[in-house]
PDB file of N, CA and C in Angstrom:
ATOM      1  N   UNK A 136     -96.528  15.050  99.173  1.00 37.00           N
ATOM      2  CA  UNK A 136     -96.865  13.644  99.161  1.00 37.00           C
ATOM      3  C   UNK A 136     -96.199  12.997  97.959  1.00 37.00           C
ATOM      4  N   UNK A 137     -95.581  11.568  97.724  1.00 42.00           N
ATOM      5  CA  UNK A 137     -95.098  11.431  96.949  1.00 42.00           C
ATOM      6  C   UNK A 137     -96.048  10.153  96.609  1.00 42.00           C
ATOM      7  N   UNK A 138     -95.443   9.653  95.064  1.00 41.00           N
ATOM      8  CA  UNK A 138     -96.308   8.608  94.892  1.00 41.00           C
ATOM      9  C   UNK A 138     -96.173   7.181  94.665  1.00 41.00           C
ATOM     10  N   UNK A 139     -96.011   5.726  94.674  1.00 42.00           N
ATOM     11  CA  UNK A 139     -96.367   4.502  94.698  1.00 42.00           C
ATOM     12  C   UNK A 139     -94.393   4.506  94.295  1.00 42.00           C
ATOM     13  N   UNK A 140     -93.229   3.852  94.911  1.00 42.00           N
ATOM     14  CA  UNK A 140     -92.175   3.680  94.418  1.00 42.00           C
ATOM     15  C   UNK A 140     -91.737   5.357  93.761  1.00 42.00           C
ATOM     16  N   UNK A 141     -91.822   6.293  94.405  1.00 42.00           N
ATOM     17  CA  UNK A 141     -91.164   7.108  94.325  1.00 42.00           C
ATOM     18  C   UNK A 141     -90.193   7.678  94.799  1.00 42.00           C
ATOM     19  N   UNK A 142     -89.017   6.570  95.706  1.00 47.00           N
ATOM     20  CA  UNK A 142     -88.250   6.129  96.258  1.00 47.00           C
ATOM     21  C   UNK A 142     -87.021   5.288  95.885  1.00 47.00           C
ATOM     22  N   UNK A 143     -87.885   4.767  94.607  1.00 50.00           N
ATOM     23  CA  UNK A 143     -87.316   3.121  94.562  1.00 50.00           C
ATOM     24  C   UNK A 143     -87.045   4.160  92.854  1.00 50.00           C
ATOM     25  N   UNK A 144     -86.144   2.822  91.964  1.00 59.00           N
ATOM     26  CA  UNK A 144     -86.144   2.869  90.977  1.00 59.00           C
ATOM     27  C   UNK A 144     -87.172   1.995  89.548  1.00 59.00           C
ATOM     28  N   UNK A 145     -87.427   3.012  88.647  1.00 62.00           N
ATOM     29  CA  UNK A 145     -88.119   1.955  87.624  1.00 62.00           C
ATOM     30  C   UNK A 145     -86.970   1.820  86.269  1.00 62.00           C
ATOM     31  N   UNK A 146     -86.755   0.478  86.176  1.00 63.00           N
ATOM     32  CA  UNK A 146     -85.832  -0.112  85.377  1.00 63.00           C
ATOM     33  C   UNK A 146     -86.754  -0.137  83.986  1.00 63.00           C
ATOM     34  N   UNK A 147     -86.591   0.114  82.486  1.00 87.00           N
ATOM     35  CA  UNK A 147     -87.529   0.407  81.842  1.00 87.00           C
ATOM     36  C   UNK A 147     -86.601   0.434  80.105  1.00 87.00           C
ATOM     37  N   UNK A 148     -87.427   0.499  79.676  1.00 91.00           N
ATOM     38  CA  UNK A 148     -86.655   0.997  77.867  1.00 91.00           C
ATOM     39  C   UNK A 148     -87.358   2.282  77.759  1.00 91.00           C
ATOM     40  N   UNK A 149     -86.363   3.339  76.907  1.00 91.00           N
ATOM     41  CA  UNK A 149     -86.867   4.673  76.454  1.00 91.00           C
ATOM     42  C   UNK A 149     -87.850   4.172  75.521  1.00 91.00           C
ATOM     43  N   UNK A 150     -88.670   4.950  75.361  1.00 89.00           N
ATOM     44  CA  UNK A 150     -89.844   4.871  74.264  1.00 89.00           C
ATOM     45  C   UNK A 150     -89.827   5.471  72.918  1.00 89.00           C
ATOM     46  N   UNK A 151     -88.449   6.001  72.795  1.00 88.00           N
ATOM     47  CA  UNK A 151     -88.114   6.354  71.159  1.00 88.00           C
ATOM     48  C   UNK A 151     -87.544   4.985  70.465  1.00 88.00           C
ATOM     49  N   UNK A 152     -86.260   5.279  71.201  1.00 90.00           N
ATOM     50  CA  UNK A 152     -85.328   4.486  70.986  1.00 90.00           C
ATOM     51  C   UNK A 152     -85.495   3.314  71.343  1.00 90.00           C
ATOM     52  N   UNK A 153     -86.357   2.640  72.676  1.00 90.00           N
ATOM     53  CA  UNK A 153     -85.768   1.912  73.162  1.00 90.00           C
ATOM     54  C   UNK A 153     -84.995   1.200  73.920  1.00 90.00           C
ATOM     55  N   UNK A 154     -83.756   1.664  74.396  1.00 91.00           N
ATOM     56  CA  UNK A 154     -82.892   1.565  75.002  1.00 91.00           C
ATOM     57  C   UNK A 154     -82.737   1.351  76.269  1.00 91.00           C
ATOM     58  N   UNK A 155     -81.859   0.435  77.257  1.00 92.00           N
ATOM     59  CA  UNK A 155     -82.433   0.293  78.226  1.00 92.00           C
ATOM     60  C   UNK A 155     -82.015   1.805  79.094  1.00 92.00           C
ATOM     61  N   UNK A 156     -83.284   1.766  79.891  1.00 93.00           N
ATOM     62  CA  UNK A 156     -82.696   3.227  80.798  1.00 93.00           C
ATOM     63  C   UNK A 156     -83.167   2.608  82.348  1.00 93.00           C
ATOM     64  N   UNK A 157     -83.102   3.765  83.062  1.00 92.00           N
ATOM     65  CA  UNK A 157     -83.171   3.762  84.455  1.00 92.00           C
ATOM     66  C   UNK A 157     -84.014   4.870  85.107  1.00 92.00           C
ATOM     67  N   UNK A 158     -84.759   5.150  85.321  1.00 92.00           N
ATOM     68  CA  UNK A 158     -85.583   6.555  85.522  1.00 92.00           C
ATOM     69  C   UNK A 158     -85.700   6.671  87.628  1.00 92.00           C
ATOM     70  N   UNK A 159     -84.918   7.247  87.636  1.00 92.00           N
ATOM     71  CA  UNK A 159     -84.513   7.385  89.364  1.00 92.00           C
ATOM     72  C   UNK A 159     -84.727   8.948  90.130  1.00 92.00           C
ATOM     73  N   UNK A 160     -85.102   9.428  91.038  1.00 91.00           N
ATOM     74  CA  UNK A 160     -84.985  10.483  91.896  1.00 91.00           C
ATOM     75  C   UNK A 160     -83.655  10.232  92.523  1.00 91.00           C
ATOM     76  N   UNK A 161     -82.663  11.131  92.216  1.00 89.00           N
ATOM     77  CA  UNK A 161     -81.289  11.190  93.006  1.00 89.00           C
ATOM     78  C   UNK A 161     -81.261  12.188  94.256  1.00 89.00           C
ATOM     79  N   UNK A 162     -80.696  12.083  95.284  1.00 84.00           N
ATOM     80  CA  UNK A 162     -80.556  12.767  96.332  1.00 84.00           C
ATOM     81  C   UNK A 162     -81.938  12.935  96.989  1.00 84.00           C
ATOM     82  N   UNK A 163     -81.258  13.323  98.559  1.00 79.00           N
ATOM     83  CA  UNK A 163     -82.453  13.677  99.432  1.00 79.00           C
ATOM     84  C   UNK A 163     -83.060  15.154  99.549  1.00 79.00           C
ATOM     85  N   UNK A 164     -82.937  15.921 100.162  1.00 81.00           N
ATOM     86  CA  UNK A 164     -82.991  17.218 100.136  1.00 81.00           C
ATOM     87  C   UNK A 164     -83.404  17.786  98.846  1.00 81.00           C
ATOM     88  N   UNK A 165     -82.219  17.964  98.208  1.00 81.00           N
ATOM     89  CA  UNK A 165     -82.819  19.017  96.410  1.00 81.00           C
ATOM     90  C   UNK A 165     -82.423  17.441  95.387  1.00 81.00           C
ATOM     91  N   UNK A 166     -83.671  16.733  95.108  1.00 85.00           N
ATOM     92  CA  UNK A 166     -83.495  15.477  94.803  1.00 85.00           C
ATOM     93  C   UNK A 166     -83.366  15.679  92.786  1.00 85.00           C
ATOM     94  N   UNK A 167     -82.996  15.260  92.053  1.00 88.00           N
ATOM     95  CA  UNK A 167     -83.352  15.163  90.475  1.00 88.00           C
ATOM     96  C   UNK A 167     -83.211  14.283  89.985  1.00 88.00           C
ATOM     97  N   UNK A 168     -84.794  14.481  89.080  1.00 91.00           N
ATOM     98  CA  UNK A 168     -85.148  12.896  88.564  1.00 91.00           C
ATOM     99  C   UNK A 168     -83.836  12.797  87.170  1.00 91.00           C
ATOM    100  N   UNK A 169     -83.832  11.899  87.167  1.00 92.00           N
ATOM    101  CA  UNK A 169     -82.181  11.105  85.966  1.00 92.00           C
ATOM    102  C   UNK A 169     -83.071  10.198  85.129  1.00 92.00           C
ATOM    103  N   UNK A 170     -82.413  10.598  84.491  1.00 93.00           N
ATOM    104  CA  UNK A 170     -82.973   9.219  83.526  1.00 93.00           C
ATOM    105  C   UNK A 170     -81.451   8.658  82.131  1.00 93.00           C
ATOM    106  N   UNK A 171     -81.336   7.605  83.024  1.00 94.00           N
ATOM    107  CA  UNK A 171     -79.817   7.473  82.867  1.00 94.00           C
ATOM    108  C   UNK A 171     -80.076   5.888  81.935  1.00 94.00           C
ATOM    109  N   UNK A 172     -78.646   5.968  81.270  1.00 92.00           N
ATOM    110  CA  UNK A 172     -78.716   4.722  80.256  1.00 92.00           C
ATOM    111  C   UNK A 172     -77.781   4.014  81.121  1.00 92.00           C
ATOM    112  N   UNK A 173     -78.050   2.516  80.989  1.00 91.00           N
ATOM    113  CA  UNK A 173     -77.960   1.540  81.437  1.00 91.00           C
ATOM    114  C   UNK A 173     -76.518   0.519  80.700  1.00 91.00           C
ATOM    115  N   UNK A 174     -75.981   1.776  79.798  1.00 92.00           N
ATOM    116  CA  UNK A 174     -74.712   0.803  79.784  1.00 92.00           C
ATOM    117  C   UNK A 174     -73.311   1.320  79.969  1.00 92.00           C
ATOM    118  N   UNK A 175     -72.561   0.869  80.624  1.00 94.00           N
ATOM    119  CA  UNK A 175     -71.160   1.536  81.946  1.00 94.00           C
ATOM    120  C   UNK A 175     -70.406   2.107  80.782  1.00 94.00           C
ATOM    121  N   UNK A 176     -69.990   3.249  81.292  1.00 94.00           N
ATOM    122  CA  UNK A 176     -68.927   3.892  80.481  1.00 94.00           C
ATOM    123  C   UNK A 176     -67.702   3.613  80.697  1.00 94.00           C
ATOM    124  N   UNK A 177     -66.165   3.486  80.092  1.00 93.00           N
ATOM    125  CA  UNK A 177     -64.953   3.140  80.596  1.00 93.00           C
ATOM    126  C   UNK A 177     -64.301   5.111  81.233  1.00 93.00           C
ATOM    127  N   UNK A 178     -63.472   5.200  81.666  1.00 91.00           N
ATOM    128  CA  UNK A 178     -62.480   6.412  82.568  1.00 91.00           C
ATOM    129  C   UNK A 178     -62.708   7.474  80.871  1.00 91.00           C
ATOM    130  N   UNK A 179     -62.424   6.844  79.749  1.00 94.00           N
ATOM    131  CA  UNK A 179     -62.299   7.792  78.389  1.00 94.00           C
ATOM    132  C   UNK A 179     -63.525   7.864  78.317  1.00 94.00           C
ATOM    133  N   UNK A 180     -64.691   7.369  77.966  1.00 94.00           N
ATOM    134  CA  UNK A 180     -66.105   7.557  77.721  1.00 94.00           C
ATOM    135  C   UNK A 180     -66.534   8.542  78.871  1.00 94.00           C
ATOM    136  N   UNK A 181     -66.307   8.601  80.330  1.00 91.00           N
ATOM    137  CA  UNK A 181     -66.819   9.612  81.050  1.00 91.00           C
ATOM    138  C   UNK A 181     -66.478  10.974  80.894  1.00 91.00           C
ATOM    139  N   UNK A 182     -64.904  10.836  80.021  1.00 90.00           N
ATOM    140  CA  UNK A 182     -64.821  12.417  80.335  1.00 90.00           C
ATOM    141  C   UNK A 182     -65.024  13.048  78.720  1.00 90.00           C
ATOM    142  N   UNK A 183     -64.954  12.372  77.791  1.00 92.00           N
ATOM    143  CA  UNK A 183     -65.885  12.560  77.280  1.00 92.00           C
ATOM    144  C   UNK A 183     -67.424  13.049  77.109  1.00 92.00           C
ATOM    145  N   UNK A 184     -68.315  12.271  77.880  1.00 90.00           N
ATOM    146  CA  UNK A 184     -69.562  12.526  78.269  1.00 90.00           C
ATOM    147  C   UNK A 184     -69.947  13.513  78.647  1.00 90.00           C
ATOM    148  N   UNK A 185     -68.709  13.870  80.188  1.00 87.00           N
ATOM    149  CA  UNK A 185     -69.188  14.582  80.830  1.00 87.00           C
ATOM    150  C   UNK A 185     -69.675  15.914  80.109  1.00 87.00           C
ATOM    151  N   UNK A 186     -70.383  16.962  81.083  1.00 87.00           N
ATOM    152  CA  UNK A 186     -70.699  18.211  80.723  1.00 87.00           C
ATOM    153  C   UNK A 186     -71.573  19.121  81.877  1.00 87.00           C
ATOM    154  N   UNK A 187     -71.454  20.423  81.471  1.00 86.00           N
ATOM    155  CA  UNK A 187     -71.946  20.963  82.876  1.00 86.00           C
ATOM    156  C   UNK A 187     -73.080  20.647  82.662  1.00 86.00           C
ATOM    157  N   UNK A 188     -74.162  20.236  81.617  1.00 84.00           N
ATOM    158  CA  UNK A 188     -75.687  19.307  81.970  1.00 84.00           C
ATOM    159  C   UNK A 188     -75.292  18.050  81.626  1.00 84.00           C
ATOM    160  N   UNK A 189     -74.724  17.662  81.767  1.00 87.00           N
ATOM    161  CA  UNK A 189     -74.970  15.897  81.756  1.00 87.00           C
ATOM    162  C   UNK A 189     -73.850  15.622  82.409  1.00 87.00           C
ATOM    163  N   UNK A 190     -74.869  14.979  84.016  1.00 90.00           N
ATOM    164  CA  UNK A 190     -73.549  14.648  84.915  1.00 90.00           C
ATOM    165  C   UNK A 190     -73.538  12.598  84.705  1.00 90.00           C
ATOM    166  N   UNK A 191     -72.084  12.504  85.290  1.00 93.00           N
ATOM    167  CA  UNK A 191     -71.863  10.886  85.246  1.00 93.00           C
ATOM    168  C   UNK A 191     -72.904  10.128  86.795  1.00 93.00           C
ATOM    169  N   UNK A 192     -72.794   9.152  86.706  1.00 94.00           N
ATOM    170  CA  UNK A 192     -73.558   8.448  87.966  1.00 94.00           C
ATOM    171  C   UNK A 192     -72.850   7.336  88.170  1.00 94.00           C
ATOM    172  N   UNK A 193     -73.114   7.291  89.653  1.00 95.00           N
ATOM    173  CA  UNK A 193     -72.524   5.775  90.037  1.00 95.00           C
ATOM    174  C   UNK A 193     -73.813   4.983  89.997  1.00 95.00           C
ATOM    175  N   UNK A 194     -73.860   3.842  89.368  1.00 95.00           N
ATOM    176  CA  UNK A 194     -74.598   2.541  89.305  1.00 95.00           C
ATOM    177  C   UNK A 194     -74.689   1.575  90.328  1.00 95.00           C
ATOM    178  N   UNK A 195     -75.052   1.734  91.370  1.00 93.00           N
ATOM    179  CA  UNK A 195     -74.904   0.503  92.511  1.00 93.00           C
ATOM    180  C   UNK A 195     -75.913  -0.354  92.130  1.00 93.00           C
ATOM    181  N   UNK A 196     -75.378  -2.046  92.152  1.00 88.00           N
ATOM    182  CA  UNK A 196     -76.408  -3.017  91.834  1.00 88.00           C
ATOM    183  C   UNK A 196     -75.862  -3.977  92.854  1.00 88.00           C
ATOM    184  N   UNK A 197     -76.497  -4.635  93.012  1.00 85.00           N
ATOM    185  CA  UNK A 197     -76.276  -6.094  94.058  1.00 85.00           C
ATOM    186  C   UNK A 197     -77.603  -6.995  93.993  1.00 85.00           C
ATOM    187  N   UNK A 198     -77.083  -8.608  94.008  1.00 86.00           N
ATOM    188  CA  UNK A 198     -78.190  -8.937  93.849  1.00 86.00           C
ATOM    189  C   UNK A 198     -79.902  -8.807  94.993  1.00 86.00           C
ATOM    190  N   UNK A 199     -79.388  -8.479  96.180  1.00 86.00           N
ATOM    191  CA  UNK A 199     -80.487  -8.034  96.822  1.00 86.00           C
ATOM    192  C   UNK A 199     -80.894  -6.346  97.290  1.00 86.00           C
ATOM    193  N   UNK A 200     -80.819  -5.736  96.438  1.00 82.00           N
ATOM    194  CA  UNK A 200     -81.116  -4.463  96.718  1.00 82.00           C
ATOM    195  C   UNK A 200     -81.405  -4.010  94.810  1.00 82.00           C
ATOM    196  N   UNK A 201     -82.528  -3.365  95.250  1.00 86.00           N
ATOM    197  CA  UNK A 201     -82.520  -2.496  93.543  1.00 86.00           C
ATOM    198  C   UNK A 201     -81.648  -1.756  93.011  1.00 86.00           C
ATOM    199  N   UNK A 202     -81.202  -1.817  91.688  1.00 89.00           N
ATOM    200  CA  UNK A 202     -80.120  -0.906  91.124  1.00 89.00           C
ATOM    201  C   UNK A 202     -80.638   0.606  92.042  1.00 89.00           C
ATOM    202  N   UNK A 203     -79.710   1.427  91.724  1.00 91.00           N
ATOM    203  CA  UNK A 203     -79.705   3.068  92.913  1.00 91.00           C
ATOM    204  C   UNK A 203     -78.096   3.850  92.058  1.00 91.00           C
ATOM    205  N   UNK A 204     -79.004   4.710  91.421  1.00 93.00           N
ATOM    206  CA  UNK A 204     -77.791   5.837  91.219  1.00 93.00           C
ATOM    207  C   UNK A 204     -77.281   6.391  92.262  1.00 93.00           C
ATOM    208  N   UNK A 205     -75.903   7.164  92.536  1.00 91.00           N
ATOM    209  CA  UNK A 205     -75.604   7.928  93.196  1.00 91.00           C
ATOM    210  C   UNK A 205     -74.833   9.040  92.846  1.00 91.00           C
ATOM    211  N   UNK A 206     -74.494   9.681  93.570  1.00 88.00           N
ATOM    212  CA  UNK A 206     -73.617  11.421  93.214  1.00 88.00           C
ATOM    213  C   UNK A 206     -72.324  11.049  92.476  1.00 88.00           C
ATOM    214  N   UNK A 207     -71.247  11.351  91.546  1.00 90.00           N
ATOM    215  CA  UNK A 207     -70.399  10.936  91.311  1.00 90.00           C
ATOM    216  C   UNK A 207     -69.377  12.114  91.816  1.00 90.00           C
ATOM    217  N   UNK A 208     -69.683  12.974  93.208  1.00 84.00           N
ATOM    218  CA  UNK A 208     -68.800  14.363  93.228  1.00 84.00           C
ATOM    219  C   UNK A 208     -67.260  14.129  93.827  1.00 84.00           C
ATOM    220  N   UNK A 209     -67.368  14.877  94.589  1.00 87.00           N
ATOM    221  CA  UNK A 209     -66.059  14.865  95.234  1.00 87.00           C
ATOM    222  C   UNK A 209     -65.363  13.636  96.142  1.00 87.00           C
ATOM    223  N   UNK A 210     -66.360  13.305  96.635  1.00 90.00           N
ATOM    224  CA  UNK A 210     -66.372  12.340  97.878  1.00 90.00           C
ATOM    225  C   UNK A 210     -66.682  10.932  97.280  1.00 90.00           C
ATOM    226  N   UNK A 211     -66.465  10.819  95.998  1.00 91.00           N
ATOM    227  CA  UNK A 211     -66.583   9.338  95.420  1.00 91.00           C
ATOM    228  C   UNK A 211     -65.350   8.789  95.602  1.00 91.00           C
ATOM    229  N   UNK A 212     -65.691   7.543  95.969  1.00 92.00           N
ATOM    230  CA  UNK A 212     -64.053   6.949  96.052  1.00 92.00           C
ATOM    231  C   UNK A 212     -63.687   6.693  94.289  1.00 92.00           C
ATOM    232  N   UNK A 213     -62.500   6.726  94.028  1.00 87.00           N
ATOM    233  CA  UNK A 213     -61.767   6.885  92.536  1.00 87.00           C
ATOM    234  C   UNK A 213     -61.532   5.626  92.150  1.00 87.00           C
ATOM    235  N   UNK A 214     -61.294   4.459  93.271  1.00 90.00           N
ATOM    236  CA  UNK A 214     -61.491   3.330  92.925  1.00 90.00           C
ATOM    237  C   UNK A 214     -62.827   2.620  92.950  1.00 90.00           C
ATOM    238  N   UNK A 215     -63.892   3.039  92.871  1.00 92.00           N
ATOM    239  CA  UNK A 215     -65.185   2.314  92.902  1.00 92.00           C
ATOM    240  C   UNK A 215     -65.704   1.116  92.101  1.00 92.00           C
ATOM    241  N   UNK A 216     -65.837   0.397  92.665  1.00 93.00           N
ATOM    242  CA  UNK A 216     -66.239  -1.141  91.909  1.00 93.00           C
ATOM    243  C   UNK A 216     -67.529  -0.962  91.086  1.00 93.00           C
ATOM    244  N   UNK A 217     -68.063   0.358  91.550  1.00 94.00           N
ATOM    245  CA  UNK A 217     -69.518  -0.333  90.472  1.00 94.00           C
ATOM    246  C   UNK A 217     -69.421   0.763  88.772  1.00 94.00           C
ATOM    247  N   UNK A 218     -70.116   0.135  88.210  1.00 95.00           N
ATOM    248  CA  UNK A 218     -70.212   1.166  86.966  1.00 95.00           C
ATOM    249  C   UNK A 218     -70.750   2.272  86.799  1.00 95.00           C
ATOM    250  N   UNK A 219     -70.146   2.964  86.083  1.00 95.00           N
ATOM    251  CA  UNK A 219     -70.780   4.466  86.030  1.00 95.00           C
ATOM    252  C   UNK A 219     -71.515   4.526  84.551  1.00 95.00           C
ATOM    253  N   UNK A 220     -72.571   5.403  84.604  1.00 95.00           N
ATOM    254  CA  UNK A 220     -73.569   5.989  83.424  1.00 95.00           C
ATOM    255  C   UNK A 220     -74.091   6.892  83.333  1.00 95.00           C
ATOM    256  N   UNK A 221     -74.013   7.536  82.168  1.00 94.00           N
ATOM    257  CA  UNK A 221     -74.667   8.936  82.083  1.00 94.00           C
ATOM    258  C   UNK A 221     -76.305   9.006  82.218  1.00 94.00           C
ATOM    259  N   UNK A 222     -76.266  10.552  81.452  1.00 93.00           N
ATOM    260  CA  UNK A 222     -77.936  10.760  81.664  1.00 93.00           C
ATOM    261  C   UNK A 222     -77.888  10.255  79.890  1.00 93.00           C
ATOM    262  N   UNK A 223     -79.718   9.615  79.985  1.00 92.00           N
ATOM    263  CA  UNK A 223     -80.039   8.797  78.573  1.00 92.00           C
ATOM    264  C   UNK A 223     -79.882  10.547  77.422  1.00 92.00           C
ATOM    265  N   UNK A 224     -79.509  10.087  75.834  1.00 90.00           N
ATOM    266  CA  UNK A 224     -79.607  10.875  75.408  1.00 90.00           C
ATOM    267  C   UNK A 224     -79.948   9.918  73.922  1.00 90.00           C
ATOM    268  N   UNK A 225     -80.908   9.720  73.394  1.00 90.00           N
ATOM    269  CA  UNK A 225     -81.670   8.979  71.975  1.00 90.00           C
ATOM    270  C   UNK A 225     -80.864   9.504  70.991  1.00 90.00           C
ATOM    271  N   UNK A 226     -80.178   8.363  70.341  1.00 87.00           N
ATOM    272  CA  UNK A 226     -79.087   8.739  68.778  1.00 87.00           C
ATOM    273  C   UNK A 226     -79.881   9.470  67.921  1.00 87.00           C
ATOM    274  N   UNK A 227     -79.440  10.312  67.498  1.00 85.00           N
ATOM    275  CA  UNK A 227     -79.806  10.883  66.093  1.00 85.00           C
ATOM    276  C   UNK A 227     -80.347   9.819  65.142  1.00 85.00           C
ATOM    277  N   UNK A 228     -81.522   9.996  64.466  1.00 77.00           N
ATOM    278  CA  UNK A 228     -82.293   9.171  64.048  1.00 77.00           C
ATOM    279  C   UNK A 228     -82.479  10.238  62.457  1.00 77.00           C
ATOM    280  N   UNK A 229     -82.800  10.307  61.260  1.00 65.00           N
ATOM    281  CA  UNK A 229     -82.940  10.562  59.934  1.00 65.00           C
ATOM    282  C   UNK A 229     -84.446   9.974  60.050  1.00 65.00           C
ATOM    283  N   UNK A 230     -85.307  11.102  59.474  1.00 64.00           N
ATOM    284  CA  UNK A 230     -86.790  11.047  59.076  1.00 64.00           C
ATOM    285  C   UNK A 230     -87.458  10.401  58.178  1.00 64.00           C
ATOM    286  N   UNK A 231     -86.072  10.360  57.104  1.00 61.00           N
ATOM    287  CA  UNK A 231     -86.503   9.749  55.331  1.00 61.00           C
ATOM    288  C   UNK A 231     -85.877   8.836  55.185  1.00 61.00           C
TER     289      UNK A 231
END
C-alpha cells in the first residue's frame, strides 16, 4: 500500500542546508526514492558529478504537470531540452 502523493513529487528545502531539493520515487518496477537538488548542471558539471552512487536525472517541468525526474540511461535522447540534476549532497559545513 502506498501513501497520500506517493506517486507525485514533494518540491521542498533540505533541512540542514536548506537548499532547494526534490524528494521523488523514480521508476516503476524497482522504483528509488532521489532526493535530488534543484539546480541544472551544464555537459562539464555532469560528468563531473557523475559516479557509480550518484546518478544524473532528467528534470521534466512544464507548466501543467508536476516537476518528474527521469532515468538519464541509455535511451535518453542527447539532445534533451530539459535540465539535468544530481542526487542532493549538503556542503561541508565547519562546527567552530
Amino acid at each position: 500500500m502506498t501513501g497520500p502523493g506517493s506517486a507525485g513529487a514533494a518540491d521542498s528545502r533540505c533541512p540542514r542546508c536548506r537548499a532547494p531539493i526534490l524528494r521523488q520515487w523514480v521508476g516503476h518496477v524497482a522504483a528509488v526514492h532521489v532526493v535530488a537538488d534543484l539546480t541544472p548542471l551544464t555537459v562539464a558539471e555532469q560528468a563531473a558529478a557523475r559516479a557509480p552512487n550518484r546518478l544524473i536525472w532528467c528534470l521534466v517541468q512544464s507548466p501543467h504537470v508536476t516537476p518528474r525526474l527521469r532515468w538519464t540511461g541509455p535511451n535518453h535522447p542527447p539532445a534533451c531540452p530539459h535540465p539535468h540534476v544530481t542526487e542532493h549532497r549538503c556542503p561541508p559545513t565547519t562546527l567552530f
